[in-house]
PDB file of C-alpha atoms in Angstrom:
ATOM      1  CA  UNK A   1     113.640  28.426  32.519  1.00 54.00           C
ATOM      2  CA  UNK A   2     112.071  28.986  28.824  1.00 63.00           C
ATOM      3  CA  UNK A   3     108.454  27.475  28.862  1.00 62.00           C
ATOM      4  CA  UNK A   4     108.027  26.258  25.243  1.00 70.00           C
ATOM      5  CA  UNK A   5     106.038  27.593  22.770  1.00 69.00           C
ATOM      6  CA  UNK A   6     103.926  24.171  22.318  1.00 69.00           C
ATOM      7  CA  UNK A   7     102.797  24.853  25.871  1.00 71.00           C
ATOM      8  CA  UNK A   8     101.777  28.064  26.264  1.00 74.00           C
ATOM      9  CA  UNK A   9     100.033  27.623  23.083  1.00 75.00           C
ATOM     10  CA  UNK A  10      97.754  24.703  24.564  1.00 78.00           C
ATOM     11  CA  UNK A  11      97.489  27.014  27.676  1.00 84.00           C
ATOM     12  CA  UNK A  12      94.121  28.508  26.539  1.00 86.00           C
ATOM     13  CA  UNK A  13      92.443  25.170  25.493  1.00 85.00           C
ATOM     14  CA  UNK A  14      93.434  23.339  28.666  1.00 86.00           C
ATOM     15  CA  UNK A  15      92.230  25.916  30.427  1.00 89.00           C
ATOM     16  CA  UNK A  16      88.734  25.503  28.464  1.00 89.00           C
ATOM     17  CA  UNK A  17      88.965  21.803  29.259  1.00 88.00           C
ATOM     18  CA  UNK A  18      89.301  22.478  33.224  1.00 90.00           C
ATOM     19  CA  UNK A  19      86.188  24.796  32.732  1.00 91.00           C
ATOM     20  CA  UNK A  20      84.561  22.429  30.946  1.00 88.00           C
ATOM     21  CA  UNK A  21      85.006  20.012  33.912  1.00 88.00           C
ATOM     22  CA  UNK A  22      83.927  22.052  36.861  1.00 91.00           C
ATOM     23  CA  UNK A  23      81.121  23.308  35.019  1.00 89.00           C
ATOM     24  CA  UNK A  24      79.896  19.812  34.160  1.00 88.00           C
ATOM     25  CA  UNK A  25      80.917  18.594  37.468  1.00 87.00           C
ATOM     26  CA  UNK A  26      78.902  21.396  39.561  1.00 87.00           C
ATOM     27  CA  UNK A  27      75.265  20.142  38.279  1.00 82.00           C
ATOM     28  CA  UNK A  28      74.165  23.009  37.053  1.00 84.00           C
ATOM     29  CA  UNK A  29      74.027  21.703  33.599  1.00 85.00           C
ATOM     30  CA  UNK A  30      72.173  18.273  32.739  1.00 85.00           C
ATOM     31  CA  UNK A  31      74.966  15.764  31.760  1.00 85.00           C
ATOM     32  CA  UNK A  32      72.946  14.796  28.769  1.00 84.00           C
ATOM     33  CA  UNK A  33      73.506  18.295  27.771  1.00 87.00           C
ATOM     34  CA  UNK A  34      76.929  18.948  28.791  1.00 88.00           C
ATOM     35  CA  UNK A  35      78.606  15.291  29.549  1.00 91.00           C
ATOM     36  CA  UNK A  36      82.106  15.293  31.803  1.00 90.00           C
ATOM     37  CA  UNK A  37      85.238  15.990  29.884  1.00 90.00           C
ATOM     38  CA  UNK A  38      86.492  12.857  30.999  1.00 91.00           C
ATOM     39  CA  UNK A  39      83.934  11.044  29.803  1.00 91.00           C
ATOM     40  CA  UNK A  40      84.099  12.344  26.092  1.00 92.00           C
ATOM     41  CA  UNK A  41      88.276  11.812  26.682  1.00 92.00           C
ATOM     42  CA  UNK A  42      87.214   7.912  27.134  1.00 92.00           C
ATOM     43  CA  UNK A  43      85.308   8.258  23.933  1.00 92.00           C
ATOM     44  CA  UNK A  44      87.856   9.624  21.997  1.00 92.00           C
ATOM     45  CA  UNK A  45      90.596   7.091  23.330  1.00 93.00           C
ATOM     46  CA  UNK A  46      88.051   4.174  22.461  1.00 92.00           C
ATOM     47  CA  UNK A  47      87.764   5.471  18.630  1.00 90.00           C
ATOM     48  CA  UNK A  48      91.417   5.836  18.541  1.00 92.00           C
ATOM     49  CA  UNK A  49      91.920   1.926  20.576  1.00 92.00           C
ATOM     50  CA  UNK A  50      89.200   0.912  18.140  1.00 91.00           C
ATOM     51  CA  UNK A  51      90.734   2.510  14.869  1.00 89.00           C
ATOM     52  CA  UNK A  52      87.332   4.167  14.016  1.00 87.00           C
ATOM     53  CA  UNK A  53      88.877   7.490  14.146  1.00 90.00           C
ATOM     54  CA  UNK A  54      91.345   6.594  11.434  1.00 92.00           C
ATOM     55  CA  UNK A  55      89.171   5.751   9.225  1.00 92.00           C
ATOM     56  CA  UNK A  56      86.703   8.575   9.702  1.00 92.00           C
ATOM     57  CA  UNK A  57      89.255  11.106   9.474  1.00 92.00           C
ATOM     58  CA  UNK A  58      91.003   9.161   6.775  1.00 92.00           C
ATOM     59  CA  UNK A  59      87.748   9.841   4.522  1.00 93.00           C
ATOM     60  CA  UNK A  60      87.150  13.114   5.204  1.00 94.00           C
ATOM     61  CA  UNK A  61      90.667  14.154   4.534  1.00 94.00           C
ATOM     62  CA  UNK A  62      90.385  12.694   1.435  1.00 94.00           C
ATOM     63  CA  UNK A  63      87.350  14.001   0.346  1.00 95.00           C
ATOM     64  CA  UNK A  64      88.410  17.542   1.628  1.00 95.00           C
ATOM     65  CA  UNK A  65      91.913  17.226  -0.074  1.00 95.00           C
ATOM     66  CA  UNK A  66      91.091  15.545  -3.547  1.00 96.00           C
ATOM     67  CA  UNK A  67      88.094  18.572  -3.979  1.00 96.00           C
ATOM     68  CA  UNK A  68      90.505  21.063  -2.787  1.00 96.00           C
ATOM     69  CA  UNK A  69      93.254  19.887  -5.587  1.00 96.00           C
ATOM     70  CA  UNK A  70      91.266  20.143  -8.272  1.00 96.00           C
ATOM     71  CA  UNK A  71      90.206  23.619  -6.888  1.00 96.00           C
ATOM     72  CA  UNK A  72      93.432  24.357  -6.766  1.00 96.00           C
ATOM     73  CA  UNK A  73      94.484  23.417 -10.216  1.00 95.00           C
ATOM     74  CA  UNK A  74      91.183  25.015 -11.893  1.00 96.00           C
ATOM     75  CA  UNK A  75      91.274  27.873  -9.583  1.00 95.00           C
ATOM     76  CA  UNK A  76      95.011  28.845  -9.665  1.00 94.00           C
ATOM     77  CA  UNK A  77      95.006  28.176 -13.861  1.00 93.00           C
ATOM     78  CA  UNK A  78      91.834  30.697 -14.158  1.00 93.00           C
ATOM     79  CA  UNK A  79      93.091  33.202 -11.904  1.00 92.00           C
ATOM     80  CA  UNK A  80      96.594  33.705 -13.086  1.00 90.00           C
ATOM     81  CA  UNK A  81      94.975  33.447 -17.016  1.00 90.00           C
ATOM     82  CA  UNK A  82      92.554  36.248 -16.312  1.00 90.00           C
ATOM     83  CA  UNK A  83      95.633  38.085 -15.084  1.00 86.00           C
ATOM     84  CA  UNK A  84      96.759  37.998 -18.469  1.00 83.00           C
ATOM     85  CA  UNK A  85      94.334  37.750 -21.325  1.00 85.00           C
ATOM     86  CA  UNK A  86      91.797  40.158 -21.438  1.00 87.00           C
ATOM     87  CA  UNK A  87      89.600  37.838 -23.073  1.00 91.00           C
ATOM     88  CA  UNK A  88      89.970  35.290 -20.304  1.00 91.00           C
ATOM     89  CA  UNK A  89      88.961  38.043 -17.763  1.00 92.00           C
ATOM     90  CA  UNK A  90      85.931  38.788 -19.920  1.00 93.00           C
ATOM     91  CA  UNK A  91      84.351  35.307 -19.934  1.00 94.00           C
ATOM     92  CA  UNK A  92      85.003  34.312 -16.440  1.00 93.00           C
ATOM     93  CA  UNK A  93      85.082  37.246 -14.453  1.00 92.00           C
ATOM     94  CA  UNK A  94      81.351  37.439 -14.439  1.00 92.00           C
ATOM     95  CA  UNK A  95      80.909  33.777 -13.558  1.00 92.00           C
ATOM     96  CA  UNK A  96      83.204  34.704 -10.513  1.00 91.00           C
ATOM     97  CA  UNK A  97      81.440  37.529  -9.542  1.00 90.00           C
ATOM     98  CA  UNK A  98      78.260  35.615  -9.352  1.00 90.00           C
ATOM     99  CA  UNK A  99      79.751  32.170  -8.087  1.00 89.00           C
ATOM    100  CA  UNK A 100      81.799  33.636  -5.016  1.00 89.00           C
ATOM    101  CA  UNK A 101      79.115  35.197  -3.182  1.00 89.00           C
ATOM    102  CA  UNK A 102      76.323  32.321  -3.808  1.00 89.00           C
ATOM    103  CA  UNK A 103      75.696  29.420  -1.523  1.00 89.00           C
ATOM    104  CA  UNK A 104      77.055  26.577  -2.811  1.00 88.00           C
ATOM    105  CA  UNK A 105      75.597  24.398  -0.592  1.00 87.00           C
ATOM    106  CA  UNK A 106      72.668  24.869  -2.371  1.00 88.00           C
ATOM    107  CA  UNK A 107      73.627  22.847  -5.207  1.00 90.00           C
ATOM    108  CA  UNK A 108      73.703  20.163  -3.455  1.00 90.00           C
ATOM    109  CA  UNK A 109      70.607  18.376  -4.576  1.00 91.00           C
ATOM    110  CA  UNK A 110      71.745  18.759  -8.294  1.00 92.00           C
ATOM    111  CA  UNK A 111      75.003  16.910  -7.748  1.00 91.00           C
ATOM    112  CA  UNK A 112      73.147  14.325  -5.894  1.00 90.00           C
ATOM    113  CA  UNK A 113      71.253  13.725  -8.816  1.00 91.00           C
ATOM    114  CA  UNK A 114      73.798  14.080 -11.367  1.00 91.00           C
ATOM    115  CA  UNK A 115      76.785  12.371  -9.424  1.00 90.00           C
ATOM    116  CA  UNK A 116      74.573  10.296  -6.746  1.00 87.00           C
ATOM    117  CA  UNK A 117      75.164   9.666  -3.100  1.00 82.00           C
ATOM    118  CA  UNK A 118      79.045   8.238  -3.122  1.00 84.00           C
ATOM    119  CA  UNK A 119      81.893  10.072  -3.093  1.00 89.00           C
ATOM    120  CA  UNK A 120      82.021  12.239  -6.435  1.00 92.00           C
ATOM    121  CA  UNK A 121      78.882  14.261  -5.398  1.00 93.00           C
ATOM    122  CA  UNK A 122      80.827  15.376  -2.141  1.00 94.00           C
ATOM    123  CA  UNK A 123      84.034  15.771  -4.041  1.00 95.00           C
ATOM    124  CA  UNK A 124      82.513  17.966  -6.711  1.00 94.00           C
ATOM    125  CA  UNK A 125      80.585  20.029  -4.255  1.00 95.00           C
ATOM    126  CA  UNK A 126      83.838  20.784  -2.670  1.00 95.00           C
ATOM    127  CA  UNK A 127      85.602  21.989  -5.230  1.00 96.00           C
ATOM    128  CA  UNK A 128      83.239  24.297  -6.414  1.00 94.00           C
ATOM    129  CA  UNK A 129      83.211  25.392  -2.817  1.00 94.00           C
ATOM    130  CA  UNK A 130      86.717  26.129  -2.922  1.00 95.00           C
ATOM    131  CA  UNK A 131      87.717  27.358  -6.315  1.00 95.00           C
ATOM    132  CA  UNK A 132      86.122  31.117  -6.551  1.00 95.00           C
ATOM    133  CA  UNK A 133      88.409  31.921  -3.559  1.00 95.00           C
ATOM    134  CA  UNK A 134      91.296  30.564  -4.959  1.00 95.00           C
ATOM    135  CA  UNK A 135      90.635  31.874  -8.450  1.00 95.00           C
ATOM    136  CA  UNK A 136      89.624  35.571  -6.538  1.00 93.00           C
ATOM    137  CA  UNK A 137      93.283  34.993  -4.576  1.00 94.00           C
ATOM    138  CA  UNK A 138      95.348  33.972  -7.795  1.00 93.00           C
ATOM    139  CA  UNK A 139      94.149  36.917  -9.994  1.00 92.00           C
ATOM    140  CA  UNK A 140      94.851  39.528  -7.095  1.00 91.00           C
ATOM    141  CA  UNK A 141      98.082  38.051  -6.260  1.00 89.00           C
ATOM    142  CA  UNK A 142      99.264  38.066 -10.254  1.00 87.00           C
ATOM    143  CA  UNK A 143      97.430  41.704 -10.484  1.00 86.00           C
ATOM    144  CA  UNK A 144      99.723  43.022  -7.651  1.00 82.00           C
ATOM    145  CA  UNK A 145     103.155  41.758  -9.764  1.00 79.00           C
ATOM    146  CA  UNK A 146     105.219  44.752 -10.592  1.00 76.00           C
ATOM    147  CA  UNK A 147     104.816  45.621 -14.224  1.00 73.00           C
ATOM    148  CA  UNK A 148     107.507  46.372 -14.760  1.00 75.00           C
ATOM    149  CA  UNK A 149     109.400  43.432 -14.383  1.00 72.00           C
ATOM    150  CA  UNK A 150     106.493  41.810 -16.549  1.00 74.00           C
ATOM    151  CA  UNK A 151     107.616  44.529 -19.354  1.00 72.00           C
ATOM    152  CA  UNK A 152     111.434  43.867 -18.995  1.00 77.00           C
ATOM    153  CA  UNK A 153     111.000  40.532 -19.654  1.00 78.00           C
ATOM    154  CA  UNK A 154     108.927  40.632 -22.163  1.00 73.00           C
ATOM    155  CA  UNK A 155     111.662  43.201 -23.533  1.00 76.00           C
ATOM    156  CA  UNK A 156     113.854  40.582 -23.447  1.00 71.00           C
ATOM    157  CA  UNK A 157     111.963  38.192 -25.652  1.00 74.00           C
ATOM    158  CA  UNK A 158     110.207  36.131 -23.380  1.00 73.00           C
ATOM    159  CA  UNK A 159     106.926  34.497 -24.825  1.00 74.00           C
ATOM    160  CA  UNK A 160     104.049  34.832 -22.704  1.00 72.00           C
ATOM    161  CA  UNK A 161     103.817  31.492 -21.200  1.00 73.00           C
ATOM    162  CA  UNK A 162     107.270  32.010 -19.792  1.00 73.00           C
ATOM    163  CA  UNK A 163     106.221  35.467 -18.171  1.00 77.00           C
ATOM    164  CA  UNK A 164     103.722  33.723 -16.737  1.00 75.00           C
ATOM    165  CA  UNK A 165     105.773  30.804 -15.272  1.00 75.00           C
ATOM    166  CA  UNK A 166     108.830  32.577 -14.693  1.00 75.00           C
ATOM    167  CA  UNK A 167     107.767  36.069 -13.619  1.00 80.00           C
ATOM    168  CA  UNK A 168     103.967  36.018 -12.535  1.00 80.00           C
ATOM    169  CA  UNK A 169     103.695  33.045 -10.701  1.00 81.00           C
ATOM    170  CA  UNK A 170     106.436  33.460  -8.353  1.00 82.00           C
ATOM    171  CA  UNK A 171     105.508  36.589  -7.825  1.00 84.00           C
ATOM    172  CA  UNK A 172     101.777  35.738  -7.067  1.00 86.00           C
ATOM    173  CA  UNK A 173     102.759  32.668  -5.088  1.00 88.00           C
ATOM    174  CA  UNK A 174     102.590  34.368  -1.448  1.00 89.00           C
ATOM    175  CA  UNK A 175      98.722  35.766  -2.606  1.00 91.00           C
ATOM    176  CA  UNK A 176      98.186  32.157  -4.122  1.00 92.00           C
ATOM    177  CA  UNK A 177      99.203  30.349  -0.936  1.00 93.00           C
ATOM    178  CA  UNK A 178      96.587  33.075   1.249  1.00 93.00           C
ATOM    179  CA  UNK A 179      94.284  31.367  -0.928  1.00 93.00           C
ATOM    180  CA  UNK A 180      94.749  27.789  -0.529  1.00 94.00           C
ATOM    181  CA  UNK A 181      94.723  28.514   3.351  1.00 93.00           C
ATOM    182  CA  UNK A 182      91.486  30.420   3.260  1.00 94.00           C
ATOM    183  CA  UNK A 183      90.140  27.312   1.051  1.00 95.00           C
ATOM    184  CA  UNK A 184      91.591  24.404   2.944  1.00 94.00           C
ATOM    185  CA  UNK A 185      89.375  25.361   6.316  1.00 93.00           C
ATOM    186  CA  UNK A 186      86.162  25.461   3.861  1.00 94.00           C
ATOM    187  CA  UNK A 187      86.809  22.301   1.894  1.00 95.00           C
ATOM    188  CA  UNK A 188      86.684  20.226   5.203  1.00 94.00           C
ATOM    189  CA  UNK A 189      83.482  22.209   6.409  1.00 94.00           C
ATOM    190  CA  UNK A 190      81.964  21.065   3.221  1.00 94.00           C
ATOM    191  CA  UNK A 191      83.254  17.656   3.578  1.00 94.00           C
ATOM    192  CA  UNK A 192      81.417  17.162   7.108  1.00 93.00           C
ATOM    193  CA  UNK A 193      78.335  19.391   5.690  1.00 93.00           C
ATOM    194  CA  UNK A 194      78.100  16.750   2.891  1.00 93.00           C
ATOM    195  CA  UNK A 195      78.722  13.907   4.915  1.00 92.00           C
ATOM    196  CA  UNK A 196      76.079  14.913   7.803  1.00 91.00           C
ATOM    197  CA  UNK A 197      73.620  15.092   4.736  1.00 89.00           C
ATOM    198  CA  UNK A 198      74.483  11.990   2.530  1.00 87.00           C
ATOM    199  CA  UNK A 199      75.682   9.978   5.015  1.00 79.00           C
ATOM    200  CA  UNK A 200      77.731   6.776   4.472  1.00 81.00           C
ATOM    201  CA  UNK A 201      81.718   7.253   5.806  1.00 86.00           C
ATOM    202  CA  UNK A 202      83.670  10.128   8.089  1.00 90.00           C
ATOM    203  CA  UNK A 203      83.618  12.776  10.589  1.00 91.00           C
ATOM    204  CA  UNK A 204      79.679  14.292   9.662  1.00 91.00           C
ATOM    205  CA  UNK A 205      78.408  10.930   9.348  1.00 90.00           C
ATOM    206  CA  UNK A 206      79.863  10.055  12.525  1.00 90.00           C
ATOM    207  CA  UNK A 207      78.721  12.870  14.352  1.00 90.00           C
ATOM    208  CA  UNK A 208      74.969  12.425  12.458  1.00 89.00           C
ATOM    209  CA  UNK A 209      74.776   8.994  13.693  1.00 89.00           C
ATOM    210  CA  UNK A 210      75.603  10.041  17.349  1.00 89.00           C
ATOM    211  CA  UNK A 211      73.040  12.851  17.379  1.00 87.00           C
ATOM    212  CA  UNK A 212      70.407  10.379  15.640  1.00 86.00           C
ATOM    213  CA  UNK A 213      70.858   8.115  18.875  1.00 86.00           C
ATOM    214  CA  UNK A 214      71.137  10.804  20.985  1.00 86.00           C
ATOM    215  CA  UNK A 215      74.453   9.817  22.361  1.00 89.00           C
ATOM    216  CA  UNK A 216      76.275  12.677  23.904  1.00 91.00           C
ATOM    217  CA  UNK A 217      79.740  11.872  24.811  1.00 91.00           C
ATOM    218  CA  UNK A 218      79.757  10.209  21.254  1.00 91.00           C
ATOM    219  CA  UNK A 219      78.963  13.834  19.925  1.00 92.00           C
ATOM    220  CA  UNK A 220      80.859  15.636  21.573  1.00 93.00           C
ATOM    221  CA  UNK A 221      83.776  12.988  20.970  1.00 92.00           C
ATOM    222  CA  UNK A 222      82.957  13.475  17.459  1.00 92.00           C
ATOM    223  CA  UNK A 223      83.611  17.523  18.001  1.00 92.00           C
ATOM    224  CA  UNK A 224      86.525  16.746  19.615  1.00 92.00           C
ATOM    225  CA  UNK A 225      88.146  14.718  16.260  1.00 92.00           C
ATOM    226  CA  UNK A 226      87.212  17.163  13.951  1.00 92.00           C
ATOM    227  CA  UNK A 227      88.512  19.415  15.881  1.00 92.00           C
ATOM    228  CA  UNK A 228      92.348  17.337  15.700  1.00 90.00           C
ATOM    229  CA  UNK A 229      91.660  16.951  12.390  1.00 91.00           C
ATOM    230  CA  UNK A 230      91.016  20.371  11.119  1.00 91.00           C
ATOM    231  CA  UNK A 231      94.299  21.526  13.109  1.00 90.00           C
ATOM    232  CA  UNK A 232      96.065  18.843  11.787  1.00 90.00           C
ATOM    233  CA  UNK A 233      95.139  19.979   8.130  1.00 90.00           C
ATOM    234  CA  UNK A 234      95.650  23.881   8.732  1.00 89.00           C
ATOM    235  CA  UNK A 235      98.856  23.478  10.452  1.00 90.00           C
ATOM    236  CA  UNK A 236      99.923  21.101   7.406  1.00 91.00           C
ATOM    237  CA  UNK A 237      99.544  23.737   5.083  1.00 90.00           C
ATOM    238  CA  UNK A 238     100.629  26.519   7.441  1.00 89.00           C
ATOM    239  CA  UNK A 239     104.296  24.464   6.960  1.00 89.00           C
ATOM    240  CA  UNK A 240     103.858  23.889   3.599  1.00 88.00           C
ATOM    241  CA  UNK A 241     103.799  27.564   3.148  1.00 87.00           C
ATOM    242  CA  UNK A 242     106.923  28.217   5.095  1.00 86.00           C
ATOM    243  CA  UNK A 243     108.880  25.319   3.173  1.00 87.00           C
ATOM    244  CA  UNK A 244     107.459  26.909  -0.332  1.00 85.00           C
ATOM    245  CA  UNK A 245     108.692  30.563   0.890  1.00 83.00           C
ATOM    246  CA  UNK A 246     111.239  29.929   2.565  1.00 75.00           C
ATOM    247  CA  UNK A 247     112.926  32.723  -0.120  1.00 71.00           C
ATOM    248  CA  UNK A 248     109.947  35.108   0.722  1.00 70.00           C
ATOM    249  CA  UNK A 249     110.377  38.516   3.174  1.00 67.00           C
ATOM    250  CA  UNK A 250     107.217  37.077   5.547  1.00 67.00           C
ATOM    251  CA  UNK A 251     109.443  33.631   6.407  1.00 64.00           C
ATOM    252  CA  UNK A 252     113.012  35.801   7.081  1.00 62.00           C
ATOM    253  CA  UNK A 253     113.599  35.917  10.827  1.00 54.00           C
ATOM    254  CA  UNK A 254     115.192  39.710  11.528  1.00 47.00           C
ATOM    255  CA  UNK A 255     116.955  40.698  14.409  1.00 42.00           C
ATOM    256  CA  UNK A 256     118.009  44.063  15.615  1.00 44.00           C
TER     257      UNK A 256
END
């Protein structure tokens, strides 16, 4: 009998679970420190009965997703235009090269001021948390486009807007995708980073309130959501990519 994938997949977590368990079963760890499994299940069942973990993980989401968008947009835009205008690559590629490295968390304090403590300051910061790798992603990917097809069709008479939307971007799609799933993860750590500072609504809030009261099956309960959450948003985009490729070499199943 076939064992299916979905289970041998969770093998490795349940297996950390049942760990877990005996280890906070034995005594040899304070329960304050390490509560029972089951007891931070029963948390997580009560946020779910109670609808708290909707909402949490509704605002999060949204804050992660609407940053990452306009990442996206700015990022992918930028990227593919340095790719072709020298000019563009001129102004921006220095901005890049000193933006993608830095901290952004640092800035923080700025958009606080600027933006104050609702939800634009945490949007903002994500999106300029997200948009140097996506920009970085979308010039490489349009960089590695044959030339040559980019000469044939501007041979042909294509203007260079259609190159670009016809030739470059499909070809840089695959790179452009890498770059939205490298950016997704980080757009929800910034979410909860900004949220565990600022306060207010979601996941970091929730777990900052639960470490303020020193309440540890509600902090660990808290681990366990963004946990489902942050698989639930990676594995989103994981089939996102496979619908947008489903033309693409990677997405072809081969068989000898």
């Amino acid at each position: 009998m076939t064992v299916p994938v979905f289970v041998l997949r969770s093998l490795p977590i349940l297996a950390l679970i049942a760990i877990w368990q005996l280890v906070a079963s034995s005594g040899a760890v304070d329960k304050f420190l390490l509560p029972s499994a089951f007891v931070v299940a029963q948390k997580v069942v009560e946020d779910f009965a109670s609808g708290d973990v909707f909402v949490n993980v509704g605002y999060t989401i949204y804050r992660a997703l609407v940053g990452f968008a306009i990442a996206a947009v700015i990022g992918t835009t930028v990227g593919l235009s340095m790719s072709m205008s020298s000019k563009v690559k001129w102004f921006f590629d220095p901005i890049v090269s000193v933006g993608f490295p830095m901290p952004k968390i640092s800035l923080l304090p700025i958009f606080i001021l600027w933006f104050g403590l609702d939800d634009a300051s945490k949007i903002a910061m994500i999106a300029l948390g997200c948009v140097f790798v996506i920009t970085a992603n979308a010039y490489a990917g349009a960089l590695g486009v044959e030339r040559q097809l980019i000469w044939s069709s501007r041979m042909l008479g294509a203007s260079q807007s259609r190159v670009l939307l016809d030739v470059v971007l499909p070809a840089a799609t695959p790179q452009i995708l890498t770059g939205y799933q490298i950016a997704l993860p980080i757009s929800l750590i910034i979410a909860l980073v900004t949220e565990m500072i600022m306060g207010g609504t979601g996941l970091g809030a929730q777990l900052l309130l639960a470490s303020r009261y020193a309440n540890s099956p509600a902090l660990f309960a808290s681990i366990i959501e963004i946990a489902m959450a942050g698989a639930l948003v990676v594995n989103g985009m994981r089939i996102l990519r496979a619908r947008l490729l489903h033309w693409h070499e990677e997405t072809q199943v081969t068989t000898d």
